[in-house]
PDB file of C-alpha atoms and ligand atoms in Angstrom:
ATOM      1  CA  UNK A   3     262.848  85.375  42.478  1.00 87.00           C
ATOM      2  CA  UNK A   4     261.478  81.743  41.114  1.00 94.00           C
ATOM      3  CA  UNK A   5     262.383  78.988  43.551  1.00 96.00           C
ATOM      4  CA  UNK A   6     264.475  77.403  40.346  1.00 97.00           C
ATOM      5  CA  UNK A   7     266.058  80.697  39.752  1.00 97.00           C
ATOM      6  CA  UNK A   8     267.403  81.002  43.708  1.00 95.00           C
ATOM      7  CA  UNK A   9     268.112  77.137  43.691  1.00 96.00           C
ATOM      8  CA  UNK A  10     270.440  77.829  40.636  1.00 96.00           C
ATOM      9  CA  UNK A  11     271.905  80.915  42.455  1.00 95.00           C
ATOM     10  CA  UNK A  12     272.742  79.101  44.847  1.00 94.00           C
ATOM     11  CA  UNK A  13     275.461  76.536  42.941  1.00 94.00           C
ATOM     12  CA  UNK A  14     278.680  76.422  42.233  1.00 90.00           C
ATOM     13  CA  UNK A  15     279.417  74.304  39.958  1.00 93.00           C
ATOM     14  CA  UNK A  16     278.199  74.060  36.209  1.00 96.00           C
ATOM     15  CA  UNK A  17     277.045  70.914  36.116  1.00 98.00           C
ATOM     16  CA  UNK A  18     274.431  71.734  39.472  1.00 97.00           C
ATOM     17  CA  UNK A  19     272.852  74.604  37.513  1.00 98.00           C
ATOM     18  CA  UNK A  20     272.876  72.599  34.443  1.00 98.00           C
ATOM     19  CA  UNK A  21     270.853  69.726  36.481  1.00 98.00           C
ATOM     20  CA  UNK A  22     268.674  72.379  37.906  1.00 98.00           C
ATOM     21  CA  UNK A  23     267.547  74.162  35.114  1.00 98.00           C
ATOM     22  CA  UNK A  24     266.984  71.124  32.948  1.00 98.00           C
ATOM     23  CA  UNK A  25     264.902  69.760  35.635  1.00 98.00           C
ATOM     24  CA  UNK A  26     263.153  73.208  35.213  1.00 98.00           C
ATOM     25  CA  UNK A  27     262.757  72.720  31.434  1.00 98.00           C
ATOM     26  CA  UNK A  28     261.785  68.995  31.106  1.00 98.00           C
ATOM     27  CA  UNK A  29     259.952  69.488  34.365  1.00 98.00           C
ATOM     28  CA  UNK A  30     260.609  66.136  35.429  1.00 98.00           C
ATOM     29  CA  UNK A  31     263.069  65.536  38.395  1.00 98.00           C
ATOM     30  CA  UNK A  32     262.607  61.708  37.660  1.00 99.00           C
ATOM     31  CA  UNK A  33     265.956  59.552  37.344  1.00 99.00           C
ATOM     32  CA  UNK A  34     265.613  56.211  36.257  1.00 99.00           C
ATOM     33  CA  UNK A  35     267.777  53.616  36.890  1.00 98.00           C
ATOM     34  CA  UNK A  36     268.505  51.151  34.322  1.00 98.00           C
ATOM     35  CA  UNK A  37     269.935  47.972  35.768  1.00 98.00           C
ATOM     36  CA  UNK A  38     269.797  45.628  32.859  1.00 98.00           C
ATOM     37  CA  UNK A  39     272.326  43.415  32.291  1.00 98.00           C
ATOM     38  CA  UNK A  40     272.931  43.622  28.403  1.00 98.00           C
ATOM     39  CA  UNK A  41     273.466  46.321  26.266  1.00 98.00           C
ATOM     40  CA  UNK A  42     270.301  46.043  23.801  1.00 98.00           C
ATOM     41  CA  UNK A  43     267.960  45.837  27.236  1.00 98.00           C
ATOM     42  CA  UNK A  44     269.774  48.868  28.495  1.00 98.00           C
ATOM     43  CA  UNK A  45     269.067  51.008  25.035  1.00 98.00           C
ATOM     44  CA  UNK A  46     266.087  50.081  24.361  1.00 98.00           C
ATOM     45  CA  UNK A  47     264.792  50.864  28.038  1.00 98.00           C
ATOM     46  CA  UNK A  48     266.878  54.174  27.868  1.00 98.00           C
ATOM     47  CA  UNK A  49     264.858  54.926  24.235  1.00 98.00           C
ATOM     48  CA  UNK A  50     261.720  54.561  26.150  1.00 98.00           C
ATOM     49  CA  UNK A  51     261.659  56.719  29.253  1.00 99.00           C
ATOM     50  CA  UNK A  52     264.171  59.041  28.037  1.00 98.00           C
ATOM     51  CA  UNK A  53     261.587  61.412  26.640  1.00 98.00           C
ATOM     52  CA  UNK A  54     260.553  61.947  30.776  1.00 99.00           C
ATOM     53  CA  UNK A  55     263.701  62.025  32.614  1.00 99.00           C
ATOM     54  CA  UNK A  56     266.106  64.617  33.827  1.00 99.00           C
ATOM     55  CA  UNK A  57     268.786  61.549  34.344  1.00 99.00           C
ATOM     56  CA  UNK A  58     269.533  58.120  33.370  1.00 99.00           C
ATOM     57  CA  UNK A  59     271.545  56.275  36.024  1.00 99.00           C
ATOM     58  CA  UNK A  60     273.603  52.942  35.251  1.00 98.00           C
ATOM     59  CA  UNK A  61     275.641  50.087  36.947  1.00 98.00           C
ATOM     60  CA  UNK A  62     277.427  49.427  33.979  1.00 98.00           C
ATOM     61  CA  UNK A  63     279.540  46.360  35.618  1.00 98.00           C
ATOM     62  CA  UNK A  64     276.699  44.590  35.402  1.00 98.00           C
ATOM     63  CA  UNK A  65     276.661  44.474  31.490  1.00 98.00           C
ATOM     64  CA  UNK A  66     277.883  41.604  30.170  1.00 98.00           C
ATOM     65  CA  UNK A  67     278.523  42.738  26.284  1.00 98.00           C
ATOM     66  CA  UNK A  68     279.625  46.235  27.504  1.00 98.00           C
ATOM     67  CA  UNK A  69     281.810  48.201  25.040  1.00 97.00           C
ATOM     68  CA  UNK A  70     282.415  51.597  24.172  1.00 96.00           C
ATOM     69  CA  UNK A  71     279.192  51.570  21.531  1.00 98.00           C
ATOM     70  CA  UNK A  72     277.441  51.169  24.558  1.00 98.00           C
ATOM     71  CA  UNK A  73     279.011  54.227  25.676  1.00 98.00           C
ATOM     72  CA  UNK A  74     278.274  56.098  22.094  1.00 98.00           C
ATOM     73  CA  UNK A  75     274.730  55.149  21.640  1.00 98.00           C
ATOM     74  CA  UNK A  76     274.022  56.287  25.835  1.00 98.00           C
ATOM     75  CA  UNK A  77     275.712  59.702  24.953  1.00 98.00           C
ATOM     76  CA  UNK A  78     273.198  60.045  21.442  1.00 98.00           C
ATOM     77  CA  UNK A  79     270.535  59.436  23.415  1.00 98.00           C
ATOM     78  CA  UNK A  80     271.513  61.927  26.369  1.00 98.00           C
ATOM     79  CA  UNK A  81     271.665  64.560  23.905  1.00 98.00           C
ATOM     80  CA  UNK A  82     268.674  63.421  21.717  1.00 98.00           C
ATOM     81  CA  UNK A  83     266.385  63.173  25.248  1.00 98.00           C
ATOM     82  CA  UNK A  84     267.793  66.016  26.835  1.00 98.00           C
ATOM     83  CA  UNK A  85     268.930  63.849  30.036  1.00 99.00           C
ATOM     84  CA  UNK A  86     272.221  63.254  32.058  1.00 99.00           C
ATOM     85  CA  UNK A  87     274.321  60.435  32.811  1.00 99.00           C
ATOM     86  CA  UNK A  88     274.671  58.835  36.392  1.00 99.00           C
ATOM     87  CA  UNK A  89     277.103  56.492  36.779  1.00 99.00           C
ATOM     88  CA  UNK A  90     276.096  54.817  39.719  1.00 98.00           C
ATOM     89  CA  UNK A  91     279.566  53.047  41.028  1.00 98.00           C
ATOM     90  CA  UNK A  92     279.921  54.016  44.602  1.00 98.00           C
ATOM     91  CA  UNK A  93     283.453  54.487  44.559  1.00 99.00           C
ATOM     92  CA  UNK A  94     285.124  53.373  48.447  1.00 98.00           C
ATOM     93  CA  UNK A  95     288.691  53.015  47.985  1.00 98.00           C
ATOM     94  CA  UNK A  96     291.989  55.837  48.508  1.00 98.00           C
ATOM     95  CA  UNK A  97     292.555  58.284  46.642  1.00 98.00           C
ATOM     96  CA  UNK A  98     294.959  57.050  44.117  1.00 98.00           C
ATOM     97  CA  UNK A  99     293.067  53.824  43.205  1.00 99.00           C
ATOM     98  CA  UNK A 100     290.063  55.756  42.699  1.00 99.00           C
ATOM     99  CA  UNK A 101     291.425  58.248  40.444  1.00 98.00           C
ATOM    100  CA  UNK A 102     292.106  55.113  38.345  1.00 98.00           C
ATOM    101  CA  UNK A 103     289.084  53.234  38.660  1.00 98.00           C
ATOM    102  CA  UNK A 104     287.650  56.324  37.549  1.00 99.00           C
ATOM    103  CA  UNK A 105     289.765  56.918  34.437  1.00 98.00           C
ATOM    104  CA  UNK A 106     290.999  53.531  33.504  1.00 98.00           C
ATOM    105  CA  UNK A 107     289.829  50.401  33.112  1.00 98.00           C
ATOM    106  CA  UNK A 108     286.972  48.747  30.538  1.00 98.00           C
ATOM    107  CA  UNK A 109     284.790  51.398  31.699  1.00 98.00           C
ATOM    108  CA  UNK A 110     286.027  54.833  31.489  1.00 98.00           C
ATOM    109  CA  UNK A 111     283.869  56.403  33.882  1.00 98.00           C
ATOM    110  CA  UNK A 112     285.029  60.097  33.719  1.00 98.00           C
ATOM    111  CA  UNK A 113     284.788  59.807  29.914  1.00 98.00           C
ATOM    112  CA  UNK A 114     281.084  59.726  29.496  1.00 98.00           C
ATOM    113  CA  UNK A 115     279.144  59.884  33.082  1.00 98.00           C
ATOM    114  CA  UNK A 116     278.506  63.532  34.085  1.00 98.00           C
ATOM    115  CA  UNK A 117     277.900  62.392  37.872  1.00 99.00           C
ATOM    116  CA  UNK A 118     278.824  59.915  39.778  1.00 98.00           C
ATOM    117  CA  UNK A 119     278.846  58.756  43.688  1.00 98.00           C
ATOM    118  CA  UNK A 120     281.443  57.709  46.212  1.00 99.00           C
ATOM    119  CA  UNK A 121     281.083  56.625  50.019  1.00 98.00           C
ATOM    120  CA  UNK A 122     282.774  59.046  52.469  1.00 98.00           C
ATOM    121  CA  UNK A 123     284.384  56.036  54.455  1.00 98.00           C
ATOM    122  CA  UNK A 124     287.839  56.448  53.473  1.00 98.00           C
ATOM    123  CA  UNK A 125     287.848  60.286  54.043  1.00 98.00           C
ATOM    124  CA  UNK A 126     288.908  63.043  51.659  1.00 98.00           C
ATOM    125  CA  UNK A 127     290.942  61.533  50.015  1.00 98.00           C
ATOM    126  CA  UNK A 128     288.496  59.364  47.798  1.00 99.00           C
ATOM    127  CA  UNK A 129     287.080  62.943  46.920  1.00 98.00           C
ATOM    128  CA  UNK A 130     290.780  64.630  45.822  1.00 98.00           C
ATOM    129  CA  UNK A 131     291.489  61.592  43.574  1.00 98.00           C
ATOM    130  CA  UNK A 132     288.373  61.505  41.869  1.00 99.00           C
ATOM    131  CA  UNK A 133     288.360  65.202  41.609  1.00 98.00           C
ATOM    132  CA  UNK A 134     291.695  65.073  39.877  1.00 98.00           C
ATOM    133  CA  UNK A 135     290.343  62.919  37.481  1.00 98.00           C
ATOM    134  CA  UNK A 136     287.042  64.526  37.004  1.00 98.00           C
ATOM    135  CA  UNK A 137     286.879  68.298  37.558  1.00 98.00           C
ATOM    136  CA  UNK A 138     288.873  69.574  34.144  1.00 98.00           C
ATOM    137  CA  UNK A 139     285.791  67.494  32.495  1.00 98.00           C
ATOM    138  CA  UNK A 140     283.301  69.116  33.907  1.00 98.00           C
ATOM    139  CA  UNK A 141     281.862  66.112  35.865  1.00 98.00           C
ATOM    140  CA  UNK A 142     280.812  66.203  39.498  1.00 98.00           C
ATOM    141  CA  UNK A 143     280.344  63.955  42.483  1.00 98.00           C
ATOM    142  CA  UNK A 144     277.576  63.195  44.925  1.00 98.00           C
ATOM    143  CA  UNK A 145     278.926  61.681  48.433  1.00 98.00           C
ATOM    144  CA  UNK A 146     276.714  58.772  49.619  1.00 98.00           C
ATOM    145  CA  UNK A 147     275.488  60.558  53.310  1.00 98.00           C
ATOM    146  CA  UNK A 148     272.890  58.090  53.571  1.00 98.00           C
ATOM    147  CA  UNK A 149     271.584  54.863  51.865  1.00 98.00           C
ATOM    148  CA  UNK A 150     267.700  53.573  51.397  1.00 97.00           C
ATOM    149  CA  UNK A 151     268.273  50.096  52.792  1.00 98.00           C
ATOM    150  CA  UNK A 152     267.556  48.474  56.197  1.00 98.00           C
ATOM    151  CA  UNK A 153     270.194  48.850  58.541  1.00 98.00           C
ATOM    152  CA  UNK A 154     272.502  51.186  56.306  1.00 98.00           C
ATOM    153  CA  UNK A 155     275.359  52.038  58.781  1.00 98.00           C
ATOM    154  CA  UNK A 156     275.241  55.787  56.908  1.00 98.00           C
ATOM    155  CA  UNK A 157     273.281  57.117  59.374  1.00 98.00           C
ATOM    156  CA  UNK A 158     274.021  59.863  62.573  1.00 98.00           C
ATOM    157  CA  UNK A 159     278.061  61.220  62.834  1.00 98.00           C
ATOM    158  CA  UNK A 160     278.665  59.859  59.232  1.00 98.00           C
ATOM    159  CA  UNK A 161     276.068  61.618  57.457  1.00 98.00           C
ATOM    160  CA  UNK A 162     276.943  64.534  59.465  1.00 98.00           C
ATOM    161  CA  UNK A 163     280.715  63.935  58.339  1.00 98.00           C
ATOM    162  CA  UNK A 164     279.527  63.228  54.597  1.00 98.00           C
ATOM    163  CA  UNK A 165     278.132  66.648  54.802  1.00 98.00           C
ATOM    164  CA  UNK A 166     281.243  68.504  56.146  1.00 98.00           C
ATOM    165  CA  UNK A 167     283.608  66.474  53.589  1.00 98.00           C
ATOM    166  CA  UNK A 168     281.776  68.051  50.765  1.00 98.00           C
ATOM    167  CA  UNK A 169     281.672  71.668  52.193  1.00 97.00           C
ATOM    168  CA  UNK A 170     285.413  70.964  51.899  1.00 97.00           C
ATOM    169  CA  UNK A 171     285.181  70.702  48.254  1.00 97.00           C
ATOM    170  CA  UNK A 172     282.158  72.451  46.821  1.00 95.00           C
ATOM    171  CA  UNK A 173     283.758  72.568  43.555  1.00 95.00           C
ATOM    172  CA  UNK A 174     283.332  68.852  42.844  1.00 98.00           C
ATOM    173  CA  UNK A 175     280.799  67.632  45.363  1.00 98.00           C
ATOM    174  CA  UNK A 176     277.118  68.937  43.926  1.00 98.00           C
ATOM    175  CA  UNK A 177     275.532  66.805  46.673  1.00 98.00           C
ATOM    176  CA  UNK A 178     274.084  63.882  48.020  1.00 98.00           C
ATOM    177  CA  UNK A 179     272.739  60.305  47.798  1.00 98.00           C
ATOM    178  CA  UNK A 180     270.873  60.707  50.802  1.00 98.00           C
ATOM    179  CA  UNK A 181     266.845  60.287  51.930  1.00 98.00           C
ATOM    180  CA  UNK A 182     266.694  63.994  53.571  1.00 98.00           C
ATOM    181  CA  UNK A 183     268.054  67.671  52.402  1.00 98.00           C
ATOM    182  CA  UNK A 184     271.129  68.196  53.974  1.00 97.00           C
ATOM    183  CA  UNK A 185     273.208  71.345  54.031  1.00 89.00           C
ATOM    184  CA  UNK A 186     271.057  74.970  54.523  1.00 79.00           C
ATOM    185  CA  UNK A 187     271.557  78.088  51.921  1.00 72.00           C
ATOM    186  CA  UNK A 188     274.755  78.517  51.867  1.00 80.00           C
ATOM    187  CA  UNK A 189     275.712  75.059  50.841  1.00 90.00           C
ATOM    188  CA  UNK A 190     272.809  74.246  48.751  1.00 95.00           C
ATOM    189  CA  UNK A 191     273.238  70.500  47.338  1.00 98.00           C
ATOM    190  CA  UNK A 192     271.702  68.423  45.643  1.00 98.00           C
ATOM    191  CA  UNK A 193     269.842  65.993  47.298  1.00 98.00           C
ATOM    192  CA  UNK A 194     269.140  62.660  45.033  1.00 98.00           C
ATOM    193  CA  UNK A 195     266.766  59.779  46.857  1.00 98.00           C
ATOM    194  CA  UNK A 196     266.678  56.274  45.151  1.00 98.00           C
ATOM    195  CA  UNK A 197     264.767  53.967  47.129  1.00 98.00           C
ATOM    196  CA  UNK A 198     261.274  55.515  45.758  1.00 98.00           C
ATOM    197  CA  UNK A 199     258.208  53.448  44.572  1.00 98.00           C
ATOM    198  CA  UNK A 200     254.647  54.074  44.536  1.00 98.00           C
ATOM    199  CA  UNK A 201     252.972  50.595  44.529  1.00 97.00           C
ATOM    200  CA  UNK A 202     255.291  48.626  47.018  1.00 96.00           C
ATOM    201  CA  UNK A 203     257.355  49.605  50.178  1.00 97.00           C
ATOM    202  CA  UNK A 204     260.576  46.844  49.583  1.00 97.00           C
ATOM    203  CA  UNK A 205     261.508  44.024  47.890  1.00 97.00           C
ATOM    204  CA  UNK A 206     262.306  41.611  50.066  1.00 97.00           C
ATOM    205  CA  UNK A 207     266.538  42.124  50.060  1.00 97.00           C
ATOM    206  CA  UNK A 208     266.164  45.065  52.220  1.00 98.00           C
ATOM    207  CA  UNK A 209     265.439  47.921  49.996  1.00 97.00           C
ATOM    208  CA  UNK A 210     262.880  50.105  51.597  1.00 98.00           C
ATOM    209  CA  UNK A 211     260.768  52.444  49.554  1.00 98.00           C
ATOM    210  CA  UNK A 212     258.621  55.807  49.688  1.00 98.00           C
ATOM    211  CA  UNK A 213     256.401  57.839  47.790  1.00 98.00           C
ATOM    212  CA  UNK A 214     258.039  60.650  45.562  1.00 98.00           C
ATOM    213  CA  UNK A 215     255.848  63.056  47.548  1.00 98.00           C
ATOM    214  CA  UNK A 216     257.029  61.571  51.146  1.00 98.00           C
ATOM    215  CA  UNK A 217     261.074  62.198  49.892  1.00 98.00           C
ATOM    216  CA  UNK A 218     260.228  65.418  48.369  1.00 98.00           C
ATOM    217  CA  UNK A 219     258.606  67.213  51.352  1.00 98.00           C
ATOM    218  CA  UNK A 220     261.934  65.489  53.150  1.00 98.00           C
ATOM    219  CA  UNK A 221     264.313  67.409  50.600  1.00 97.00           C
ATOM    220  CA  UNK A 222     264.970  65.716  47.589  1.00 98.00           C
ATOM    221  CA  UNK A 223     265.500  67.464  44.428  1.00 98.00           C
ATOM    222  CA  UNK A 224     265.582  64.167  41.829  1.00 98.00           C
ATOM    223  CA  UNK A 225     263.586  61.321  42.854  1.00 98.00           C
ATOM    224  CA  UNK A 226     265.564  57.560  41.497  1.00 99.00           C
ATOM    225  CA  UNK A 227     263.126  55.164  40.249  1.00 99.00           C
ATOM    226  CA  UNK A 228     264.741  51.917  39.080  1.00 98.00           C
ATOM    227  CA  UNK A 229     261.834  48.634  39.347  1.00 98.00           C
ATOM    228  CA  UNK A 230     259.244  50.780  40.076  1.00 98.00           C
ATOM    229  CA  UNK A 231     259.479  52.195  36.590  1.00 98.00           C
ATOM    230  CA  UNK A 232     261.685  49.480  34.377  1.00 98.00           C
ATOM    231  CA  UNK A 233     260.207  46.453  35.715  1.00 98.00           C
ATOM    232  CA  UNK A 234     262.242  43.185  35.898  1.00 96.00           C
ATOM    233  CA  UNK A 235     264.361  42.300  32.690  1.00 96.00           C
ATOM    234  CA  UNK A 236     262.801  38.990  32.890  1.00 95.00           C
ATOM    235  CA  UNK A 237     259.130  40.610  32.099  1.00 96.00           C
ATOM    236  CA  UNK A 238     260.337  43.358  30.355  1.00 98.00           C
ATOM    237  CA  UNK A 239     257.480  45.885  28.498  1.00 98.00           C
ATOM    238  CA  UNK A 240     259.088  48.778  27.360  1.00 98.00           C
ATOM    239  CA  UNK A 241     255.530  50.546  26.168  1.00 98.00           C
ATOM    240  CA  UNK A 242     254.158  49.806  30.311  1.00 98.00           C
ATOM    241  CA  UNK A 243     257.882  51.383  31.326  1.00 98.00           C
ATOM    242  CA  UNK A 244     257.340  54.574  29.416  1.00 98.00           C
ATOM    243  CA  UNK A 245     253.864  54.665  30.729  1.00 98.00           C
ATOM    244  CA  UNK A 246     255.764  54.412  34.121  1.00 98.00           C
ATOM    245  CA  UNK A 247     258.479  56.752  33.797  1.00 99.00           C
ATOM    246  CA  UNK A 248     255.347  59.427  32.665  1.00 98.00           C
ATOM    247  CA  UNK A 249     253.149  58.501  35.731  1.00 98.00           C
ATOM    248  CA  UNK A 250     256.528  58.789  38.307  1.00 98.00           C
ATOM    249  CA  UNK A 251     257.366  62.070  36.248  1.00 98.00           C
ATOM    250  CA  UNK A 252     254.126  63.409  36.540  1.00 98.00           C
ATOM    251  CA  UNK A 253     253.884  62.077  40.443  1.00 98.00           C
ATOM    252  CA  UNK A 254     257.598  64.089  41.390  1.00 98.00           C
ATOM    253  CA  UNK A 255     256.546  67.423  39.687  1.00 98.00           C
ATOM    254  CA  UNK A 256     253.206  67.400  41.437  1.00 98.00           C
ATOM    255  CA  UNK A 257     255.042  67.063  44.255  1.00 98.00           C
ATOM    256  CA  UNK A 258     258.077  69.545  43.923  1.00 97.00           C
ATOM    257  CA  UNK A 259     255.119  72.108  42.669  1.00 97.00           C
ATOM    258  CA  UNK A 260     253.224  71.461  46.214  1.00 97.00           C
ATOM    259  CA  UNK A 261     255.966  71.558  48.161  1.00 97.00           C
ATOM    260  CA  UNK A 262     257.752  74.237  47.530  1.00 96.00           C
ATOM    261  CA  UNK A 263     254.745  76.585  46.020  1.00 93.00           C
ATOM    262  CA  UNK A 264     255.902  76.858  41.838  1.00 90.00           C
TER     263      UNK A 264
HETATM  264  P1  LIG B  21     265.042  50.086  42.638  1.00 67.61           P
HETATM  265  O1  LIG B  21     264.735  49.087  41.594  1.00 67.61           O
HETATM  266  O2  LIG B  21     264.203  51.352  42.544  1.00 67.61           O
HETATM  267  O3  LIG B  21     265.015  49.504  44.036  1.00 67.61           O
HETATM  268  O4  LIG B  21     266.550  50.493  42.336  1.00 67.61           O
HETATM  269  C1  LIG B  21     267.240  51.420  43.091  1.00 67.61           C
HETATM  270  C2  LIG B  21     268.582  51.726  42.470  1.00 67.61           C
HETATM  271  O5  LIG B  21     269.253  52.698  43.271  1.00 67.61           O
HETATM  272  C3  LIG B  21     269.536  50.543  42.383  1.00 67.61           C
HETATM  273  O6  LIG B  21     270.298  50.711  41.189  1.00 67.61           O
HETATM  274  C4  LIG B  21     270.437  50.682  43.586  1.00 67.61           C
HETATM  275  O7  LIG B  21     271.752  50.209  43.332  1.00 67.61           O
HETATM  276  C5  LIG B  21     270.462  52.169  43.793  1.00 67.61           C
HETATM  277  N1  LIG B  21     270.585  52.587  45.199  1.00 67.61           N
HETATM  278  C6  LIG B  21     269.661  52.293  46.178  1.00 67.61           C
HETATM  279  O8  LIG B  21     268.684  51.621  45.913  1.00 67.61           O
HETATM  280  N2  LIG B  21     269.823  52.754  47.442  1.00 67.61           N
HETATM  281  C7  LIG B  21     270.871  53.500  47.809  1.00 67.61           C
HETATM  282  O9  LIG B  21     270.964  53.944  48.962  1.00 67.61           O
HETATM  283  C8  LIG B  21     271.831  53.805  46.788  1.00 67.61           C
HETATM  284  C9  LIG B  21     271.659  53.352  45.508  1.00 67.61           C
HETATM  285 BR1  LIG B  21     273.267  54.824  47.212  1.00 67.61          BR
END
């Protein structure tokens, strides 16, 4: 059986084997994350790397004209790239007032973003409410087990506890933000690493970065590339980012081929 085949096998949920097999077909397992702060930035950016990406991911409270043709034109252009939505909001509070955040609000969340993230901190309960939102939509969850900056406290007992949390609720959880695999074949997530960059190792505010091929060997199945492959909105060449977003593509295949023999 082909390692993508067994991989896909192994989920549960729709929306896993739907990442899987479109990381399969686009052969990228490049996310980018766009964190522009206005809407035209944002689409334009997403026009030119969405031809090479299995995911776009957002922080869509940092938008300042943010409105639901934002929301439109991100969906056309998921469909038209063949790419899904990551909204990357890190959810941390109880149940009930994440089930709203989630639903409500300018932002609408469940409405358009097939995956999004929440810390494990305030214990099941963060994942019930957002699952009660988000599971008769067909979205699904990653739980952040560990983070990419300097002295991230998600380290140890609370990754391990981030890892038994979703165990408890495979239907939602399809896996981790996290810089290692986590979980073994019966529980096979998702593992999704930001914090990756080939030319420089931080930025000075305590991200830390590695090589697509150093996080791959470690686990990861989808490599998150924000600077490394936007650049800074200030400087902003859309032509150079595509040219990025097809050198980091090309960089996390290579590597997912090596590593696990394709
Ligand atoms: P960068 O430009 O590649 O450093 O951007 C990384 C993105 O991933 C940025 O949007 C962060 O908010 C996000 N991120 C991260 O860097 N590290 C983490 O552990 C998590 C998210 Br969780």
């Amino acid at each position: 059986m082909s390692y993508f085949d067994k991989r896909i096998g192994n989920q549960s949920s729709k929306l896993s084997k739907d990442l899987l097999q479109l990381v399969e077909r686009k052969q990228s397992n490049l996310c980018v994350s766009v964190d522009f702060n206005t809407k035209d930035s944002l689409l334009k950016m997403v026009e030119a790397v969405g031809p090479y990406v299995c995911m776009i991911k957002t922080h869509v409270d940092i938008i300042s004209d943010f409105d639901i043709d934002l929301v439109e034109k991100l969906k056309e252009l998921s469909v038209k790239y063949d790419f899904l939505i990551f909204e990357d909001r890190k959810f941390a509070d109880i149940g009930n007032t994440v089930s709203l955040q989630y639903s409500s609000g300018v932002h609408k969340i469940a409405d358009w973003s097939h995956i999004t993230n929440a810390h494990a901190l305030p214990g099941d309960g963060i994942v019930k409410g957002l699952k009660k939102v988000g599971l008769e939509k067909g979205r699904g969850l990653l739980l952040l087990a560990q983070m990419s900056s300097e002295g991230s406290l998600a380290v140890g007992d609370y990754t391990k506890a981030s890892l038994a949390m979703a165990q408890r609720h495979k239907d939602f959880v399809i896996g981790f933000i996290a810089q290692e695999k986590l979980g073994g074949e019966n529980d096979d997530f998702l593992i999704l690493t930001p914090g990756v960059g080939l030319d420089v190792k931080g930025d000075g505010m305590g991200q830390q970065y590695r090589t697509p091929e150093e996080v791959i060997k470690a686990g990861t199945d989808v490599i998150i590339v924000g600077r490394g492959v936007t650049g800074s909105q200030s400087t902003v060449d859309y032509q150079k980012a595509a040219a990025e977003a097809q050198r980091y593509k090309k960089a996390g295949w290579e590597a997912l081929t090596k590593v696990h023999g394709l």
